[in-house]
Coordinates of C-alpha atoms in Angstrom, one line a residue:
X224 CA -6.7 40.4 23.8
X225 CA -7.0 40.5 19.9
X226 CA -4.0 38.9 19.6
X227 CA -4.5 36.4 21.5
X228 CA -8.1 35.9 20.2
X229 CA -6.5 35.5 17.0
X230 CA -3.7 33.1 17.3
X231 CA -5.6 29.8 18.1
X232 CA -7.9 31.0 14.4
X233 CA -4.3 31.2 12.7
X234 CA -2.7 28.4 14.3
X235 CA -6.2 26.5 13.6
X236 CA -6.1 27.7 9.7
X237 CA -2.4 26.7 9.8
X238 CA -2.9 22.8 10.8
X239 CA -6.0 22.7 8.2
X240 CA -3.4 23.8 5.4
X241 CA -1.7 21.2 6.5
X242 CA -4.4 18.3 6.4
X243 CA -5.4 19.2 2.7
X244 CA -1.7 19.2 2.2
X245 CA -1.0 16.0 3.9
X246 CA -4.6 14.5 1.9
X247 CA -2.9 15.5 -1.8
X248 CA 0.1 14.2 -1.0
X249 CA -1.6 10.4 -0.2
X250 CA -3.7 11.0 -3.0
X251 CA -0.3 11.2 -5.0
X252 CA 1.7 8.8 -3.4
X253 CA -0.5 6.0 -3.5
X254 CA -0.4 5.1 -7.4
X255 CA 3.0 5.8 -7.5
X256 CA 4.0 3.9 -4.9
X257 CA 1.7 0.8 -6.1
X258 CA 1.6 1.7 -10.0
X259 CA 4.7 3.9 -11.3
X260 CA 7.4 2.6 -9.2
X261 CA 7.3 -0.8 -9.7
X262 CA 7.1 -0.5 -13.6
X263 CA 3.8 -1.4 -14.0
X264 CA 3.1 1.8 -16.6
X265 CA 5.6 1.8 -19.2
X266 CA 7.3 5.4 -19.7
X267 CA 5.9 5.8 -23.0
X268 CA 2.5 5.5 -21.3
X269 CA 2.6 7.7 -18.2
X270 CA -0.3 9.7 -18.5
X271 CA -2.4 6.3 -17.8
X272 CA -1.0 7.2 -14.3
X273 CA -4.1 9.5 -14.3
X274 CA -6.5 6.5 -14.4
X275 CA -5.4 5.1 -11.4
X276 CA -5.2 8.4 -9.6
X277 CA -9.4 8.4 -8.3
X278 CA -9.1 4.4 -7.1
X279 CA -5.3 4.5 -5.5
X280 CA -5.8 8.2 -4.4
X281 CA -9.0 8.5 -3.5
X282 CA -9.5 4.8 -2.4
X283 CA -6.0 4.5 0.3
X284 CA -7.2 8.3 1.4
X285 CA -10.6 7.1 2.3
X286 CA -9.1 3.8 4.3
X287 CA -6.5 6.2 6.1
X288 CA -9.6 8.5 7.2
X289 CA -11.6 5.4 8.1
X290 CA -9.2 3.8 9.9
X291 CA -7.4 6.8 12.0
X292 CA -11.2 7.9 12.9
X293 CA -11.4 4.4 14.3
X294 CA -8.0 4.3 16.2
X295 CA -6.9 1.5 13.9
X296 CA -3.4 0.7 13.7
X297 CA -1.7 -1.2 10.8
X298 CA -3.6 -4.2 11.4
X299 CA -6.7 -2.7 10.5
X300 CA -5.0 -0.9 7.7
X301 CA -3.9 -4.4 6.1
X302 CA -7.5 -5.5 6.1
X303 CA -8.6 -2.4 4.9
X304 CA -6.3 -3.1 2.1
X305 CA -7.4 -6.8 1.5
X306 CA -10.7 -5.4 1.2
X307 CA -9.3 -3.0 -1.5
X308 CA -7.6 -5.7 -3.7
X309 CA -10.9 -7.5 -3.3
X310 CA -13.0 -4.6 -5.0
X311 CA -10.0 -3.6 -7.3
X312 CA -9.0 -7.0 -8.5
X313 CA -12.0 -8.5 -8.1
X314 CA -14.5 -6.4 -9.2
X315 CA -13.2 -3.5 -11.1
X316 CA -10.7 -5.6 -13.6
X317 CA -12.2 -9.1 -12.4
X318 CA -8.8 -10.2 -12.8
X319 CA -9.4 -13.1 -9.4
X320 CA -11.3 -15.1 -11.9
X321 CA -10.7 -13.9 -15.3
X322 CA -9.8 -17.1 -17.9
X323 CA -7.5 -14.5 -20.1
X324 CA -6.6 -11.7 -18.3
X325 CA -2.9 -11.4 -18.0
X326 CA -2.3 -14.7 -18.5
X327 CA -3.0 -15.3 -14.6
X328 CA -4.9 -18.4 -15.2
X329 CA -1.7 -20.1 -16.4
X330 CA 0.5 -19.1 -13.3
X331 CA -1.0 -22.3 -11.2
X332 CA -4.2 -24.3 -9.8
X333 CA -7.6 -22.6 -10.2
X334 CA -9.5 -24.0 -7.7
X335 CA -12.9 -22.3 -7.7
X336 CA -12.2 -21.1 -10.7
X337 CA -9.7 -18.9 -8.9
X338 CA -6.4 -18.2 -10.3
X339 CA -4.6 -18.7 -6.9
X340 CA -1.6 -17.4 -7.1
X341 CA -2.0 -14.3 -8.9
X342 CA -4.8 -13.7 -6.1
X343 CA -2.2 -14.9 -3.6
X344 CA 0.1 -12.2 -4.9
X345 CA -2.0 -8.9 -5.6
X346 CA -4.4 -9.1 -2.6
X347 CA -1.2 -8.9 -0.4
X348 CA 0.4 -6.9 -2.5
X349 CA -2.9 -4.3 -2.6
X350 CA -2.7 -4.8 1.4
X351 CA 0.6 -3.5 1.5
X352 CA 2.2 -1.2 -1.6
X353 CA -1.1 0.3 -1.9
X354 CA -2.2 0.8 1.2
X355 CA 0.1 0.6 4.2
X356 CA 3.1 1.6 3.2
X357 CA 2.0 5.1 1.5
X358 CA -0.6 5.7 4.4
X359 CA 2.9 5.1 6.3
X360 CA 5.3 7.3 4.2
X361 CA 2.9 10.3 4.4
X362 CA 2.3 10.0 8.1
X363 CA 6.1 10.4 8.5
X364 CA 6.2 13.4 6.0
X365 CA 3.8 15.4 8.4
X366 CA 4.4 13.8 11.8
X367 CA 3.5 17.0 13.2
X368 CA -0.4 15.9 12.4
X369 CA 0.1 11.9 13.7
X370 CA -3.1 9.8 13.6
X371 CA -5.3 13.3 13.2
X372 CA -8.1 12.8 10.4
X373 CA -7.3 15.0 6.9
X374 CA -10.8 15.2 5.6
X375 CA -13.5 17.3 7.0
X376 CA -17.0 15.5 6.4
X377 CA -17.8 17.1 3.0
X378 CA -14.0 16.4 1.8
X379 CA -15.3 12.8 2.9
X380 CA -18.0 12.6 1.3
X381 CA -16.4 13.8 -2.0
X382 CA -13.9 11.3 -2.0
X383 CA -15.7 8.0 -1.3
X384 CA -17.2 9.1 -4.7
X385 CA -13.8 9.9 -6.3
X386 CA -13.0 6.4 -4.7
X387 CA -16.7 4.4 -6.3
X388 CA -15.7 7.2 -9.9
X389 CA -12.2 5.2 -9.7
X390 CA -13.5 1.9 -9.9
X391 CA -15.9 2.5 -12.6
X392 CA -13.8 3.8 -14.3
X393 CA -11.6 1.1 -14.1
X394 CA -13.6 -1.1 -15.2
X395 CA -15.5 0.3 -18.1
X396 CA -11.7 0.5 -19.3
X397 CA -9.5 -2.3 -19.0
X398 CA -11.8 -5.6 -19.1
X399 CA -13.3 -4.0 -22.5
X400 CA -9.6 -3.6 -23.8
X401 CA -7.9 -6.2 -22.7
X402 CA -10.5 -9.1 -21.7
X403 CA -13.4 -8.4 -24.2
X404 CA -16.0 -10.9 -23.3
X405 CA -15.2 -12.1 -20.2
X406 CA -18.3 -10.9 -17.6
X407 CA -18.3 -11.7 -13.5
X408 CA -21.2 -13.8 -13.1
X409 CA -23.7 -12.5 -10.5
X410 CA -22.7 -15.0 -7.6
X411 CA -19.1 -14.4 -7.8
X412 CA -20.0 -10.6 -7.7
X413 CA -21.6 -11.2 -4.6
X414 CA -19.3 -13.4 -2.7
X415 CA -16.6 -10.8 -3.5
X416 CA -18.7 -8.0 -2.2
X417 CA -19.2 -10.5 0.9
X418 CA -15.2 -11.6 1.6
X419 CA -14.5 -7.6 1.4
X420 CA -17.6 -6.9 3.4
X421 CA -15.8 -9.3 6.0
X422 CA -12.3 -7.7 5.7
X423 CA -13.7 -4.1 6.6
X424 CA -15.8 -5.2 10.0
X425 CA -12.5 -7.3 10.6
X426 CA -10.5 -4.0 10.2
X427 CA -13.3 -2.2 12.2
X428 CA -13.1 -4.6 15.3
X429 CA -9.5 -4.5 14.9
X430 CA -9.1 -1.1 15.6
X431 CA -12.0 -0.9 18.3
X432 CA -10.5 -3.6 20.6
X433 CA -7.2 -1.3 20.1
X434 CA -8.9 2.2 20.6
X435 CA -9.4 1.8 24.2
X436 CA -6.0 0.0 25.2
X437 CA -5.0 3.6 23.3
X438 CA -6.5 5.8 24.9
X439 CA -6.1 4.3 28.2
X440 CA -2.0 4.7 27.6
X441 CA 0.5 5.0 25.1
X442 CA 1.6 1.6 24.8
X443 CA 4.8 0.9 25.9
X444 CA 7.7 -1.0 24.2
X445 CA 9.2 -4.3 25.0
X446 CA 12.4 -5.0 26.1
X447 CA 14.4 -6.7 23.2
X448 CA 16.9 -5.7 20.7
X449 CA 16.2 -3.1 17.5
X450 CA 18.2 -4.1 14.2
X451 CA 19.8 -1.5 13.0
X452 CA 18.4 0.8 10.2
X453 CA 20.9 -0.6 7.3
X454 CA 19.9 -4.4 8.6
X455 CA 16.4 -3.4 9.1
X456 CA 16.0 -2.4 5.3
X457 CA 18.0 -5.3 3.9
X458 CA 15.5 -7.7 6.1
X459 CA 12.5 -5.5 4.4
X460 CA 14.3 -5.8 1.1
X461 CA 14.8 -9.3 0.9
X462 CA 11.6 -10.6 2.0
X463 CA 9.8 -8.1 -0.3
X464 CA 11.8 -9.0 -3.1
X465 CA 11.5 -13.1 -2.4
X466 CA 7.7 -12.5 -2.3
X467 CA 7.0 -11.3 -5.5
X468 CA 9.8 -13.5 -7.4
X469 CA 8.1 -16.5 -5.8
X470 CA 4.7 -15.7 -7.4
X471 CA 5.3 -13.4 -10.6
X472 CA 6.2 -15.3 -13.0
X473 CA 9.5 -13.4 -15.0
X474 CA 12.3 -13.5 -17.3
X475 CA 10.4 -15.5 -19.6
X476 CA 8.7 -17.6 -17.2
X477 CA 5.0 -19.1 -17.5
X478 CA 4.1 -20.5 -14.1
X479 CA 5.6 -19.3 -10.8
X480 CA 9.7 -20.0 -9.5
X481 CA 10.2 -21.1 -13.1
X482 CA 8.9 -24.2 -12.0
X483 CA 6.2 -26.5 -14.0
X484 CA 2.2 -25.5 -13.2
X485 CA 1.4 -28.7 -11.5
X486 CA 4.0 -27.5 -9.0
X487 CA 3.2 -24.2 -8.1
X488 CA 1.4 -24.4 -4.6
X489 CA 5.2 -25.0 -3.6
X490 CA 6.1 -21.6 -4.4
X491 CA 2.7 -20.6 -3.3
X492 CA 3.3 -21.9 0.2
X493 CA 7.7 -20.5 0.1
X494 CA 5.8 -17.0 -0.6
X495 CA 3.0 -17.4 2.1
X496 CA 5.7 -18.4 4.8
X497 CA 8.2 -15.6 3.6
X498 CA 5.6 -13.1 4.0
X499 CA 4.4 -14.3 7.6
X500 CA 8.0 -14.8 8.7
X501 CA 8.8 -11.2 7.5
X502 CA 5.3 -9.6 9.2
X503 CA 5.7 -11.1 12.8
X504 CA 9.8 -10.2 12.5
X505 CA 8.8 -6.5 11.9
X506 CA 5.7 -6.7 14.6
X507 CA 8.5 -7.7 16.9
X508 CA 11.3 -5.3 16.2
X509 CA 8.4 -2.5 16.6
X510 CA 7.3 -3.4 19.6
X511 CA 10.3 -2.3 21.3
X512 CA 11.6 0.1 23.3
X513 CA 14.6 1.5 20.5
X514 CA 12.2 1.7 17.6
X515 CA 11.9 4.6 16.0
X516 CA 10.5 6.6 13.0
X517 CA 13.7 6.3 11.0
X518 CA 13.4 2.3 11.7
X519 CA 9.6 3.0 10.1
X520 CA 11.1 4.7 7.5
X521 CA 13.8 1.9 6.9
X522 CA 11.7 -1.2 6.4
X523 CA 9.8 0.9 3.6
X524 CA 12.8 1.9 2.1
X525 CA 14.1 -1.6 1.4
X526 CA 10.5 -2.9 0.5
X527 CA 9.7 -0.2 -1.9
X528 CA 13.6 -0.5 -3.2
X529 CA 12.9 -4.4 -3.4
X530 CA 9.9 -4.1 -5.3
X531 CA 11.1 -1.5 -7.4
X532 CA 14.4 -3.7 -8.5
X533 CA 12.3 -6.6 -9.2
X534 CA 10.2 -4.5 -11.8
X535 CA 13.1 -3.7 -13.3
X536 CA 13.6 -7.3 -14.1
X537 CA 9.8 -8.3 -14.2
X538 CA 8.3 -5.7 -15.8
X539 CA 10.7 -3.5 -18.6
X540 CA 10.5 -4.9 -22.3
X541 CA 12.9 -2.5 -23.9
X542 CA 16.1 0.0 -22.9
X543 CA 13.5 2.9 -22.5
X544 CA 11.2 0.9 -20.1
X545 CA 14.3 -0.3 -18.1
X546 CA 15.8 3.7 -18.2
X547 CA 12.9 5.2 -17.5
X548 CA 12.3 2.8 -14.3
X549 CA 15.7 3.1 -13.2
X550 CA 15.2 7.2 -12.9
X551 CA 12.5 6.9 -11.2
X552 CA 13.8 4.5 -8.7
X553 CA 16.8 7.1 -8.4
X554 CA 14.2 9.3 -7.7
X555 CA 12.8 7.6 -5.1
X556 CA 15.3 6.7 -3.5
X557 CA 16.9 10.5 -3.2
X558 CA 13.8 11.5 -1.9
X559 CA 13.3 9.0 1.0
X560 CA 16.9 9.8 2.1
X561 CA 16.0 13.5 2.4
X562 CA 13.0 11.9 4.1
X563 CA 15.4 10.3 6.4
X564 CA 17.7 13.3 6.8
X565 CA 14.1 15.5 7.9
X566 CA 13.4 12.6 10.7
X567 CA 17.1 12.7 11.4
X568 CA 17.3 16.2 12.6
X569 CA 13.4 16.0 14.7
X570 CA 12.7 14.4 17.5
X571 CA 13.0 10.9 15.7
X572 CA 14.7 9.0 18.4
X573 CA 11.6 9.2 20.3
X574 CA 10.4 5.5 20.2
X575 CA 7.6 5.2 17.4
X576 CA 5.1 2.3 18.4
X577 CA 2.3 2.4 15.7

């Protein structure tokens, strides 16, 4: 009768190690996903990684916690992370409308005083390297804890204020460095504040007309052909890669596709249908009946390849930059195929709807 006492107190211990495991490892994987593997921190300048560790970390952690609690799916996880590029962008580097700051206000039209396409690039970009696809990659890295909160309350609670630490933080350290001067005016702050306001009771519906379809049933997949998980990546791959070329500008470039500034809302529009064509293709394909885990697994694969190959053309300055980039894209790369190999040998052909 001890022993049996004891057993659901172990097993319970057992499944908490493994939330605070699961919690570090999102805490980790987001800026390295978003930050260090696309080249974004020069080697010589790692340690900066720890600056984006309470924003990234903390930040993605506390949208995975909000939205899982909700029963939000990867719809509300997008908006989650449209209202994280908001706050980041918008408010913590101020980058949206900043006259100086990268050079964004060059890249196309300003309307609103606006820089459009650099908004049109990162706010995506925030929704889905930051966000989705590391909430996604440590999901299938402890499957065995699926949509189950990490956090208990007062693990919450401590990192919404890592999250609000990251942001002040990152502001009080890049605008002062690298836009001195240049101060959000009150309104702006505020209609910021009110478009990311809007993204999170978006998100919030989102996943509350999905909870009860979810807890009614599992939902069931479609009939209609899976691509297979080479074809699948490649798809991921070359929209992800087509995306960011069309927006960044690179390889010398001032304004976005190499083409002249007064031009650039054709780019603008190339990327905008690229990325919707690419979304409702993978909303399809994982709707179906033969989707799986390892098909999850694949589309990240060949975006985070994607966007790691186009830093190495975008974002190195020197041999070092582009060595040190190519390691760590190496790296990655072993890594999710031992991913792969894990899902391989568990019950991965189980179809996967999330």
């Amino acid at each position: 009768m001890v022993l049996s006492r004891n057993r659901p107190a172990r097993a319970g211990r057992a499944q908490r190690r493994r939330q605070r495991r699961a919690a570090l490892a999102l805490v980790l994987v987001a800026p390295a996903v978003a930050e260090l593997t696309l080249g974004s921190i020069s080697v010589r300048m790692l340690w900066l990684i720890v600056l984006y560790v309470p924003i990234y970390g903390a930040g993605v952690l506390l949208i995975r916690e909000a939205v899982r609690r909700t029963g939000g799916g990867a719809g509300a996880l997008l908006l989650m992370g449209l209202a994280y590029g908001l706050v980041e962008e918008g408010l913590a580097l101020q980058s949206l409308t900043s006259p100086h700051l990268y050079g964004a206000a060059g890249w196309g039209p300003r309307p609103w005083g606006v820089n459009a396409p650099y908004a049109e690039l990162n706010l995506p970009y925030h929704a889905v390297f930051s966000v989705l696809l590391p909430v996604t990659l440590v999901e299938l890295m402890f499957r065995d804890l699926g949509r189950r909160p990490y956090l208990r309350r007062g693990g919450l609670v401590g990192t919404a204020a890592a999250a609000l630490l990251g942001v002040g933080l990152l502001r009080v350290s890049v605008p002062p460095s690298q836009d001195p001067g240049y101060l959000l005016s009150g309104r702006a702050v505020l209609v910021v504040l009110g478009l990311a306001a809007a993204a999170v009771v978006a998100a919030v519906v989102a996943a509350l007309v999905r909870f009860p379809r979810r807890a009614g049933r599992r939902r069931a997949g479609v009939a209609g052909p899976v691509p297979g998980l080479f074809r699948l990546g490649a798809v991921c791959a070359v929209a992800a890669f087509a995306f960011l070329a069309l927006l960044f500008p690179f390889a010398g470039a001032h304004h976005c596709a190499f083409l002249p500034r007064a031009w650039a809302p054709l780019p603008m529009a190339a990327a905008a249908v690229v990325a919707a064509a690419a979304a409702w293709a993978v909303r399809r394909w994982s709707a179906a009946d033969g989707w799986t885990a390892r098909h999850r697994l694949a589309a990240v694969t060949g975006a985070l390849v994607a966007h790691t190959a186009f830093g190495l053309v975008s974002h190195t300055r020197d041999p070092l930059d582009t060595a040190g980039l190519a390691v760590i894209g190496a790296v990655m790369v072993l890594l999710l195929h031992r991913l792969d190999d894990r899902l391989a040998a568990g019950p991965a052909a189980i179809p996967d709807h999330r």
